[in-house]
């Protein structure tokens, strides 16, 4: 049978199938780790009439008399195959390979006699391409650290995954990394918001040879049952008198404002707040009740916001039924020139205040005389 794959190919006789070696066991009696079974004579006859020798490899293939033999399996030590290593195997996990595959002898493999083409199996000896470089000449990652919580195990650039245990108030972390020479490229450092539950943060390091190594930090933070806001803004301005113990607020709004944008600031990333807190403000007073839920909906808190328009003697609008003002009406401008035709003798004026209880008086005669 063919060899070289994760499982060696089976040998086939008229009466039986002879197993090839696998990643964890030989193909049969007489084979083992690193070697295949010897050839065997058939029914006491000369070995020329018996089976062929089985293929060696990671685990060798088996044999049966009077027939072919199984092929040996191949092996490359990667993260995915580390559990296939038998006890006593000398190389450690420090020798994991990346971007490595085993290709069986019945599959297309690169043709070393004609680069750029493939062939089925390898008719000659196997080969390996080795590129030498001096690791001391390349930059390396020497540390990854987090400013909060406990990260385990301690950093080792050959260990790719870490656990970070945070407290419920560790809602923001800063990830830092150090390189030996400062020549490599590090991506994934900085300051990050941490939601409740488990969140993966990835740090990648690319050395000057273009080799990329990925490290993963599994950050775990318990959910908080606190539904208290961190604060709030009104039309982009932070409310300075926020008190975490208070749930009712009265806010004075500038007189001319016609829309209110209430921005709620979370204490914890997973708190649940209403989606739309932008309100039309046409009246003198507006009250809104807001429900804030904690992370995972463990508790809630009800806030009441009352918005009061600032008292003023300014007009909200001024409309004249005839003629034209020399400028667009603005509540804070109190003097205007009016242009009218010479046949006009009366100018009706509609003056609307911001507050219903305000009193508006026309102190000059609305009738137009001729000088």
mmCIF file of C-alpha atoms in Angstrom:
data_model
loop_
_atom_site.group_PDB
_atom_site.id
_atom_site.type_symbol
_atom_site.label_atom_id
_atom_site.label_comp_id
_atom_site.label_asym_id
_atom_site.label_seq_id
_atom_site.Cartn_x
_atom_site.Cartn_y
_atom_site.Cartn_z
ATOM 1 C CA UNK A 1 0.000 0.000 0.000
ATOM 2 C CA UNK A 2 1.032 3.614 -0.472
ATOM 3 C CA UNK A 3 2.567 5.527 2.403
ATOM 4 C CA UNK A 4 3.165 9.040 3.552
ATOM 5 C CA UNK A 5 -0.320 10.195 4.544
ATOM 6 C CA UNK A 6 -2.026 10.454 7.901
ATOM 7 C CA UNK A 7 -2.911 6.806 7.317
ATOM 8 C CA UNK A 8 -0.862 4.447 5.159
ATOM 9 C CA UNK A 9 -2.656 2.731 2.285
ATOM 10 C CA UNK A 10 -4.013 -0.786 2.711
ATOM 11 C CA UNK A 11 -2.416 -3.738 0.957
ATOM 12 C CA UNK A 12 -4.867 -6.088 -0.766
ATOM 13 C CA UNK A 13 -4.591 -9.858 -1.320
ATOM 14 C CA UNK A 14 -7.058 -12.369 -2.721
ATOM 15 C CA UNK A 15 -8.389 -13.080 0.724
ATOM 16 C CA UNK A 16 -7.700 -10.138 2.984
ATOM 17 C CA UNK A 17 -6.965 -6.439 3.393
ATOM 18 C CA UNK A 18 -3.688 -5.599 5.070
ATOM 19 C CA UNK A 19 -3.937 -2.381 7.095
ATOM 20 C CA UNK A 20 -1.543 0.499 6.737
ATOM 21 C CA UNK A 21 -0.147 2.355 9.723
ATOM 22 C CA UNK A 22 -2.215 5.154 11.285
ATOM 23 C CA UNK A 23 -1.302 8.140 13.453
ATOM 24 C CA UNK A 24 -1.622 6.141 16.658
ATOM 25 C CA UNK A 25 -1.086 2.443 15.834
ATOM 26 C CA UNK A 26 0.752 0.113 13.449
ATOM 27 C CA UNK A 27 -1.040 -1.790 10.721
ATOM 28 C CA UNK A 28 -0.674 -5.217 12.326
ATOM 29 C CA UNK A 29 1.545 -7.753 14.029
ATOM 30 C CA UNK A 30 5.245 -7.275 13.421
ATOM 31 C CA UNK A 31 4.986 -3.539 12.787
ATOM 32 C CA UNK A 32 5.468 -0.715 15.279
ATOM 33 C CA UNK A 33 6.397 2.873 15.828
ATOM 34 C CA UNK A 34 8.966 3.759 13.187
ATOM 35 C CA UNK A 35 9.111 0.438 11.316
ATOM 36 C CA UNK A 36 6.996 -1.885 9.141
ATOM 37 C CA UNK A 37 6.575 -5.650 9.413
ATOM 38 C CA UNK A 38 9.151 -7.902 7.765
ATOM 39 C CA UNK A 39 8.292 -9.989 4.700
ATOM 40 C CA UNK A 40 6.828 -13.406 5.445
ATOM 41 C CA UNK A 41 6.935 -16.720 3.573
ATOM 42 C CA UNK A 42 3.630 -18.146 2.447
ATOM 43 C CA UNK A 43 2.656 -21.510 3.971
ATOM 44 C CA UNK A 44 6.267 -22.460 4.661
ATOM 45 C CA UNK A 45 7.356 -21.664 1.102
ATOM 46 C CA UNK A 46 10.317 -19.523 0.161
ATOM 47 C CA UNK A 47 9.870 -15.898 1.058
ATOM 48 C CA UNK A 48 9.948 -15.047 -2.634
ATOM 49 C CA UNK A 49 6.409 -16.432 -2.708
ATOM 50 C CA UNK A 50 5.250 -14.717 0.451
ATOM 51 C CA UNK A 51 4.404 -11.157 1.275
ATOM 52 C CA UNK A 52 6.487 -8.100 0.591
ATOM 53 C CA UNK A 53 7.909 -6.091 3.462
ATOM 54 C CA UNK A 54 5.537 -3.494 4.871
ATOM 55 C CA UNK A 55 6.251 0.221 4.652
ATOM 56 C CA UNK A 56 7.873 1.952 7.577
ATOM 57 C CA UNK A 57 7.023 5.436 8.774
ATOM 58 C CA UNK A 58 5.442 7.087 11.778
ATOM 59 C CA UNK A 59 3.704 3.753 12.347
ATOM 60 C CA UNK A 60 4.528 0.912 9.944
ATOM 61 C CA UNK A 61 2.137 -1.177 7.851
ATOM 62 C CA UNK A 62 1.151 -4.759 8.532
ATOM 63 C CA UNK A 63 1.533 -7.941 6.424
ATOM 64 C CA UNK A 64 -0.182 -11.220 5.678
ATOM 65 C CA UNK A 65 1.345 -14.176 3.883
ATOM 66 C CA UNK A 66 0.944 -14.494 0.146
ATOM 67 C CA UNK A 67 0.212 -10.905 -0.744
ATOM 68 C CA UNK A 68 1.138 -7.292 -0.565
ATOM 69 C CA UNK A 69 1.774 -5.294 2.585
ATOM 70 C CA UNK A 70 0.363 -2.111 4.105
ATOM 71 C CA UNK A 71 2.051 1.252 3.819
ATOM 72 C CA UNK A 72 3.426 3.314 6.676
ATOM 73 C CA UNK A 73 1.840 6.533 7.885
ATOM 74 C CA UNK A 74 3.529 9.906 7.809
ATOM 75 C CA UNK A 75 3.616 12.506 10.579
ATOM 76 C CA UNK A 76 4.239 16.209 11.040
ATOM 77 C CA UNK A 77 4.067 17.617 14.541
ATOM 78 C CA UNK A 78 1.537 20.453 14.556
ATOM 79 C CA UNK A 79 -0.953 21.771 17.092
ATOM 80 C CA UNK A 80 -3.613 19.524 15.524
ATOM 81 C CA UNK A 81 -1.548 16.299 15.778
ATOM 82 C CA UNK A 82 0.145 16.790 19.159
ATOM 83 C CA UNK A 83 -2.053 14.158 20.833
ATOM 84 C CA UNK A 84 -0.761 11.495 18.435
ATOM 85 C CA UNK A 85 2.728 11.564 19.938
ATOM 86 C CA UNK A 86 3.618 8.393 21.893
ATOM 87 C CA UNK A 87 5.305 8.523 25.275
ATOM 88 C CA UNK A 88 9.053 8.846 25.105
ATOM 89 C CA UNK A 89 9.032 10.934 21.919
ATOM 90 C CA UNK A 90 12.003 13.251 22.378
ATOM 91 C CA UNK A 91 11.133 16.562 20.593
ATOM 92 C CA UNK A 92 8.923 18.873 22.677
ATOM 93 C CA UNK A 93 6.062 21.152 21.725
ATOM 94 C CA UNK A 94 8.650 23.833 20.980
ATOM 95 C CA UNK A 95 9.133 22.108 17.631
ATOM 96 C CA UNK A 96 5.593 22.478 16.320
ATOM 97 C CA UNK A 97 5.455 23.246 12.605
ATOM 98 C CA UNK A 98 3.106 25.736 10.967
ATOM 99 C CA UNK A 99 1.496 25.547 7.515
ATOM 100 C CA UNK A 100 2.551 21.892 7.315
ATOM 101 C CA UNK A 101 0.603 18.972 5.786
ATOM 102 C CA UNK A 102 1.188 15.319 5.043
ATOM 103 C CA UNK A 103 0.328 14.126 1.526
ATOM 104 C CA UNK A 104 -0.284 10.421 0.871
ATOM 105 C CA UNK A 105 1.492 8.545 -1.892
ATOM 106 C CA UNK A 106 -1.698 8.232 -3.971
ATOM 107 C CA UNK A 107 -2.194 11.988 -4.062
ATOM 108 C CA UNK A 108 -0.693 14.754 -6.206
ATOM 109 C CA UNK A 109 2.544 16.080 -4.707
ATOM 110 C CA UNK A 110 4.958 18.768 -5.971
ATOM 111 C CA UNK A 111 7.262 17.399 -8.648
ATOM 112 C CA UNK A 112 10.814 18.196 -7.587
ATOM 113 C CA UNK A 113 12.079 17.244 -11.065
ATOM 114 C CA UNK A 114 9.800 19.781 -12.760
ATOM 115 C CA UNK A 115 9.073 22.756 -10.483
ATOM 116 C CA UNK A 116 5.543 24.109 -10.837
ATOM 117 C CA UNK A 117 4.059 20.715 -11.728
ATOM 118 C CA UNK A 118 2.776 17.805 -9.662
ATOM 119 C CA UNK A 119 3.061 14.036 -9.752
ATOM 120 C CA UNK A 120 1.135 11.210 -8.085
ATOM 121 C CA UNK A 121 3.267 9.837 -5.300
ATOM 122 C CA UNK A 122 7.029 9.896 -5.291
ATOM 123 C CA UNK A 123 8.870 7.284 -7.330
ATOM 124 C CA UNK A 124 12.226 7.944 -5.716
ATOM 125 C CA UNK A 125 13.452 8.880 -2.318
ATOM 126 C CA UNK A 126 11.592 11.433 -0.270
ATOM 127 C CA UNK A 127 13.002 14.898 0.169
ATOM 128 C CA UNK A 128 12.721 17.920 2.417
ATOM 129 C CA UNK A 129 13.414 21.565 1.602
ATOM 130 C CA UNK A 130 15.181 23.328 4.464
ATOM 131 C CA UNK A 131 15.779 27.089 4.500
ATOM 132 C CA UNK A 132 18.356 28.213 7.016
ATOM 133 C CA UNK A 133 18.132 31.423 8.978
ATOM 134 C CA UNK A 134 19.667 32.535 12.231
ATOM 135 C CA UNK A 135 16.893 33.207 14.765
ATOM 136 C CA UNK A 136 19.192 35.606 16.599
ATOM 137 C CA UNK A 137 19.083 37.911 13.569
ATOM 138 C CA UNK A 138 15.272 38.174 13.631
ATOM 139 C CA UNK A 139 13.118 40.266 15.921
ATOM 140 C CA UNK A 140 10.931 38.363 18.365
ATOM 141 C CA UNK A 141 8.034 39.073 20.677
ATOM 142 C CA UNK A 142 9.268 39.129 24.265
ATOM 143 C CA UNK A 143 6.112 39.980 26.210
ATOM 144 C CA UNK A 144 2.354 40.526 26.102
ATOM 145 C CA UNK A 145 0.803 42.165 29.161
ATOM 146 C CA UNK A 146 -2.603 43.442 30.285
ATOM 147 C CA UNK A 147 -3.062 46.263 32.812
ATOM 148 C CA UNK A 148 -5.906 44.536 34.676
ATOM 149 C CA UNK A 149 -6.773 41.044 35.852
ATOM 150 C CA UNK A 150 -4.608 37.947 35.949
ATOM 151 C CA UNK A 151 -3.289 36.385 32.728
ATOM 152 C CA UNK A 152 -2.165 32.749 32.744
ATOM 153 C CA UNK A 153 0.174 31.174 31.926
ATOM 154 C CA UNK A 154 3.075 33.614 32.033
ATOM 155 C CA UNK A 155 3.968 34.826 28.561
ATOM 156 C CA UNK A 156 6.115 32.564 26.417
ATOM 157 C CA UNK A 157 6.341 33.364 22.719
ATOM 158 C CA UNK A 158 5.778 29.685 21.920
ATOM 159 C CA UNK A 159 2.503 29.592 23.875
ATOM 160 C CA UNK A 160 -0.282 30.894 21.657
ATOM 161 C CA UNK A 161 -3.330 31.109 23.974
ATOM 162 C CA UNK A 162 -3.853 32.715 27.383
ATOM 163 C CA UNK A 163 -6.685 33.101 29.894
ATOM 164 C CA UNK A 164 -7.383 36.511 31.441
ATOM 165 C CA UNK A 165 -9.583 36.599 34.546
ATOM 166 C CA UNK A 166 -11.163 40.022 35.236
ATOM 167 C CA UNK A 167 -13.374 41.445 37.978
ATOM 168 C CA UNK A 168 -16.826 42.805 37.090
ATOM 169 C CA UNK A 169 -15.544 46.411 37.246
ATOM 170 C CA UNK A 170 -12.732 45.730 34.738
ATOM 171 C CA UNK A 171 -14.761 47.024 31.805
ATOM 172 C CA UNK A 172 -11.739 48.437 29.964
ATOM 173 C CA UNK A 173 -8.295 46.902 29.494
ATOM 174 C CA UNK A 174 -5.056 47.961 27.842
ATOM 175 C CA UNK A 175 -3.039 45.288 26.030
ATOM 176 C CA UNK A 176 0.676 45.968 25.506
ATOM 177 C CA UNK A 177 3.394 44.035 23.694
ATOM 178 C CA UNK A 178 7.182 44.259 23.604
ATOM 179 C CA UNK A 179 9.613 43.092 20.944
ATOM 180 C CA UNK A 180 13.293 42.383 21.311
ATOM 181 C CA UNK A 181 14.538 44.715 18.571
ATOM 182 C CA UNK A 182 11.526 46.848 17.690
ATOM 183 C CA UNK A 183 11.662 45.715 14.053
ATOM 184 C CA UNK A 184 8.637 43.411 13.922
ATOM 185 C CA UNK A 185 5.017 44.470 13.394
ATOM 186 C CA UNK A 186 2.578 44.044 16.290
ATOM 187 C CA UNK A 187 -1.178 44.367 15.719
ATOM 188 C CA UNK A 188 -3.875 44.076 18.376
ATOM 189 C CA UNK A 189 -2.513 46.209 21.191
ATOM 190 C CA UNK A 190 -4.317 49.216 22.667
ATOM 191 C CA UNK A 191 -7.273 49.937 24.936
ATOM 192 C CA UNK A 192 -10.469 47.912 24.570
ATOM 193 C CA UNK A 193 -13.955 47.752 26.088
ATOM 194 C CA UNK A 194 -14.650 44.353 27.683
ATOM 195 C CA UNK A 195 -18.255 43.077 27.636
ATOM 196 C CA UNK A 196 -19.447 40.556 30.186
ATOM 197 C CA UNK A 197 -18.768 36.888 29.449
ATOM 198 C CA UNK A 198 -15.747 35.623 27.497
ATOM 199 C CA UNK A 199 -14.201 37.767 24.778
ATOM 200 C CA UNK A 200 -11.214 36.865 22.609
ATOM 201 C CA UNK A 201 -8.559 39.506 21.910
ATOM 202 C CA UNK A 202 -6.020 38.683 19.200
ATOM 203 C CA UNK A 203 -2.437 39.941 19.013
ATOM 204 C CA UNK A 204 -0.419 39.167 15.874
ATOM 205 C CA UNK A 205 3.330 39.504 15.460
ATOM 206 C CA UNK A 206 5.032 39.598 12.045
ATOM 207 C CA UNK A 207 8.818 39.339 11.971
ATOM 208 C CA UNK A 208 11.068 40.760 9.271
ATOM 209 C CA UNK A 209 10.926 37.466 7.344
ATOM 210 C CA UNK A 210 7.143 37.891 7.008
ATOM 211 C CA UNK A 211 6.318 35.052 9.404
ATOM 212 C CA UNK A 212 3.097 35.736 11.302
ATOM 213 C CA UNK A 213 2.367 34.410 14.789
ATOM 214 C CA UNK A 214 -1.058 34.821 16.362
ATOM 215 C CA UNK A 215 -1.685 34.975 20.106
ATOM 216 C CA UNK A 216 -5.190 34.825 21.615
ATOM 217 C CA UNK A 217 -6.228 36.196 25.004
ATOM 218 C CA UNK A 218 -9.488 34.716 26.315
ATOM 219 C CA UNK A 219 -10.761 37.490 28.630
ATOM 220 C CA UNK A 220 -13.544 36.584 31.075
ATOM 221 C CA UNK A 221 -15.552 39.178 33.033
ATOM 222 C CA UNK A 222 -18.642 38.415 35.159
ATOM 223 C CA UNK A 223 -21.844 40.372 34.481
ATOM 224 C CA UNK A 224 -22.700 43.254 36.814
ATOM 225 C CA UNK A 225 -26.143 43.535 38.402
ATOM 226 C CA UNK A 226 -25.756 47.329 38.708
ATOM 227 C CA UNK A 227 -28.210 49.328 36.548
ATOM 228 C CA UNK A 228 -26.881 52.757 37.590
ATOM 229 C CA UNK A 229 -25.947 55.134 34.780
ATOM 230 C CA UNK A 230 -22.496 56.673 34.567
ATOM 231 C CA UNK A 231 -24.041 60.011 33.574
ATOM 232 C CA UNK A 232 -25.871 61.677 30.697
ATOM 233 C CA UNK A 233 -25.583 64.440 28.112
ATOM 234 C CA UNK A 234 -28.237 66.854 26.858
ATOM 235 C CA UNK A 235 -27.704 68.053 23.294
ATOM 236 C CA UNK A 236 -24.060 67.048 23.514
ATOM 237 C CA UNK A 237 -23.342 68.796 26.826
ATOM 238 C CA UNK A 238 -22.395 66.668 29.847
ATOM 239 C CA UNK A 239 -24.729 67.195 32.809
ATOM 240 C CA UNK A 240 -22.302 68.266 35.536
ATOM 241 C CA UNK A 241 -24.582 67.673 38.529
ATOM 242 C CA UNK A 242 -25.167 63.960 37.942
ATOM 243 C CA UNK A 243 -25.431 61.979 41.184
ATOM 244 C CA UNK A 244 -25.334 58.133 41.045
ATOM 245 C CA UNK A 245 -27.774 58.013 43.992
ATOM 246 C CA UNK A 246 -30.419 60.143 42.236
ATOM 247 C CA UNK A 247 -32.941 58.943 39.644
ATOM 248 C CA UNK A 248 -34.954 62.170 39.092
ATOM 249 C CA UNK A 249 -33.592 65.223 37.325
ATOM 250 C CA UNK A 250 -34.933 68.636 36.291
ATOM 251 C CA UNK A 251 -32.969 70.252 33.472
ATOM 252 C CA UNK A 252 -33.389 73.799 32.229
ATOM 253 C CA UNK A 253 -33.327 74.013 28.432
ATOM 254 C CA UNK A 254 -32.413 77.179 26.504
ATOM 255 C CA UNK A 255 -35.508 79.045 25.371
ATOM 256 C CA UNK A 256 -35.092 78.638 21.635
ATOM 257 C CA UNK A 257 -34.363 74.853 21.643
ATOM 258 C CA UNK A 258 -36.958 72.764 19.772
ATOM 259 C CA UNK A 259 -35.357 69.296 19.976
ATOM 260 C CA UNK A 260 -33.707 67.432 22.857
ATOM 261 C CA UNK A 261 -31.060 64.738 22.416
ATOM 262 C CA UNK A 262 -30.709 62.821 25.692
ATOM 263 C CA UNK A 263 -27.555 60.689 25.602
ATOM 264 C CA UNK A 264 -27.351 58.074 28.362
ATOM 265 C CA UNK A 265 -23.846 57.007 29.438
ATOM 266 C CA UNK A 266 -23.443 53.377 30.536
ATOM 267 C CA UNK A 267 -21.474 52.305 33.600
ATOM 268 C CA UNK A 268 -21.081 48.793 32.122
ATOM 269 C CA UNK A 269 -20.924 47.860 28.402
ATOM 270 C CA UNK A 270 -23.777 45.357 28.643
ATOM 271 C CA UNK A 271 -26.328 47.681 30.247
ATOM 272 C CA UNK A 272 -29.521 47.977 28.201
ATOM 273 C CA UNK A 273 -30.845 51.477 27.457
ATOM 274 C CA UNK A 274 -33.576 52.766 25.101
ATOM 275 C CA UNK A 275 -32.552 53.061 21.455
ATOM 276 C CA UNK A 276 -34.160 56.440 20.677
ATOM 277 C CA UNK A 277 -33.857 59.268 23.184
ATOM 278 C CA UNK A 278 -34.253 62.224 20.808
ATOM 279 C CA UNK A 279 -37.450 64.204 21.502
ATOM 280 C CA UNK A 280 -39.332 67.096 19.922
ATOM 281 C CA UNK A 281 -39.577 69.988 22.386
ATOM 282 C CA UNK A 282 -42.455 72.291 21.464
ATOM 283 C CA UNK A 283 -43.956 72.758 24.895
ATOM 284 C CA UNK A 284 -42.593 74.562 27.956
ATOM 285 C CA UNK A 285 -42.153 71.333 29.977
ATOM 286 C CA UNK A 286 -41.424 67.767 28.844
ATOM 287 C CA UNK A 287 -41.109 64.724 31.141
ATOM 288 C CA UNK A 288 -39.599 61.399 30.053
ATOM 289 C CA UNK A 289 -39.303 58.171 32.054
ATOM 290 C CA UNK A 290 -36.381 55.897 31.147
ATOM 291 C CA UNK A 291 -35.788 52.272 32.230
ATOM 292 C CA UNK A 292 -32.154 51.126 32.406
ATOM 293 C CA UNK A 293 -31.404 47.393 32.720
ATOM 294 C CA UNK A 294 -28.185 45.901 34.078
ATOM 295 C CA UNK A 295 -26.049 43.409 32.173
ATOM 296 C CA UNK A 296 -27.925 40.147 31.541
ATOM 297 C CA UNK A 297 -31.099 41.903 32.756
ATOM 298 C CA UNK A 298 -30.259 41.093 36.379
ATOM 299 C CA UNK A 299 -31.863 44.329 37.672
ATOM 300 C CA UNK A 300 -33.275 47.643 36.450
ATOM 301 C CA UNK A 301 -33.514 51.279 37.508
ATOM 302 C CA UNK A 302 -36.102 53.896 36.514
ATOM 303 C CA UNK A 303 -34.980 57.457 35.754
ATOM 304 C CA UNK A 304 -37.240 60.494 35.324
ATOM 305 C CA UNK A 305 -36.052 63.512 33.326
ATOM 306 C CA UNK A 306 -38.057 66.752 33.337
ATOM 307 C CA UNK A 307 -36.991 69.369 30.801
ATOM 308 C CA UNK A 308 -38.102 72.961 31.485
ATOM 309 C CA UNK A 309 -37.820 75.709 28.928
ATOM 310 C CA UNK A 310 -35.984 78.736 30.299
ATOM 311 C CA UNK A 311 -38.337 81.650 31.087
ATOM 312 C CA UNK A 312 -38.005 84.618 28.784
ATOM 313 C CA UNK A 313 -39.859 87.681 27.546
ATOM 314 C CA UNK A 314 -38.724 87.013 23.997
ATOM 315 C CA UNK A 315 -41.209 86.159 21.274
ATOM 316 C CA UNK A 316 -41.266 82.719 19.693
ATOM 317 C CA UNK A 317 -42.523 84.109 16.384
ATOM 318 C CA UNK A 318 -43.576 87.389 14.800
ATOM 319 C CA UNK A 319 -45.740 87.473 11.673
ATOM 320 C CA UNK A 320 -46.919 90.460 9.669
ATOM 321 C CA UNK A 321 -49.657 89.990 7.090
ATOM 322 C CA UNK A 322 -48.291 92.632 4.746
ATOM 323 C CA UNK A 323 -44.978 94.247 3.915
ATOM 324 C CA UNK A 324 -41.566 92.760 4.599
ATOM 325 C CA UNK A 325 -39.049 93.025 7.408
ATOM 326 C CA UNK A 326 -35.492 94.030 6.586
ATOM 327 C CA UNK A 327 -34.189 90.832 8.264
ATOM 328 C CA UNK A 328 -35.429 87.367 9.161
ATOM 329 C CA UNK A 329 -37.129 87.283 12.550
ATOM 330 C CA UNK A 330 -34.951 85.977 15.349
ATOM 331 C CA UNK A 331 -36.152 85.991 18.978
ATOM 332 C CA UNK A 332 -33.055 87.777 20.258
ATOM 333 C CA UNK A 333 -33.279 90.647 17.732
ATOM 334 C CA UNK A 334 -35.722 93.275 18.946
ATOM 335 C CA UNK A 335 -35.575 95.983 16.233
ATOM 336 C CA UNK A 336 -36.711 95.674 12.609
ATOM 337 C CA UNK A 337 -37.517 97.992 9.697
ATOM 338 C CA UNK A 338 -40.757 97.330 7.794
ATOM 339 C CA UNK A 339 -41.237 98.171 4.145
ATOM 340 C CA UNK A 340 -44.826 98.508 2.817
ATOM 341 C CA UNK A 341 -46.600 99.926 -0.222
ATOM 342 C CA UNK A 342 -47.805 103.525 0.054
ATOM 343 C CA UNK A 343 -51.480 102.516 -0.149
ATOM 344 C CA UNK A 344 -51.245 100.322 2.952
ATOM 345 C CA UNK A 345 -52.966 101.871 5.962
ATOM 346 C CA UNK A 346 -53.032 98.922 8.408
ATOM 347 C CA UNK A 347 -50.490 96.198 9.328
ATOM 348 C CA UNK A 348 -51.954 93.277 11.346
ATOM 349 C CA UNK A 349 -49.302 91.757 13.622
ATOM 350 C CA UNK A 350 -49.329 88.244 15.128
ATOM 351 C CA UNK A 351 -46.874 87.928 18.031
ATOM 352 C CA UNK A 352 -46.616 84.505 19.722
ATOM 353 C CA UNK A 353 -44.660 84.126 23.004
ATOM 354 C CA UNK A 354 -42.908 80.959 24.235
ATOM 355 C CA UNK A 355 -45.124 80.752 27.310
ATOM 356 C CA UNK A 356 -48.937 80.745 27.266
ATOM 357 C CA UNK A 357 -49.222 82.972 30.338
ATOM 358 C CA UNK A 358 -47.073 85.688 28.793
ATOM 359 C CA UNK A 359 -48.796 88.995 27.935
ATOM 360 C CA UNK A 360 -48.103 90.603 24.557
ATOM 361 C CA UNK A 361 -48.978 94.271 24.026
ATOM 362 C CA UNK A 362 -48.748 96.350 20.874
ATOM 363 C CA UNK A 363 -47.447 99.615 22.289
ATOM 364 C CA UNK A 364 -47.560 101.567 19.030
ATOM 365 C CA UNK A 365 -50.458 102.200 16.680
ATOM 366 C CA UNK A 366 -50.729 99.463 14.081
ATOM 367 C CA UNK A 367 -52.386 101.979 11.708
ATOM 368 C CA UNK A 368 -50.036 103.608 9.269
ATOM 369 C CA UNK A 369 -50.208 107.320 8.752
ATOM 370 C CA UNK A 370 -48.727 109.499 5.980
ATOM 371 C CA UNK A 371 -46.070 112.021 6.828
#
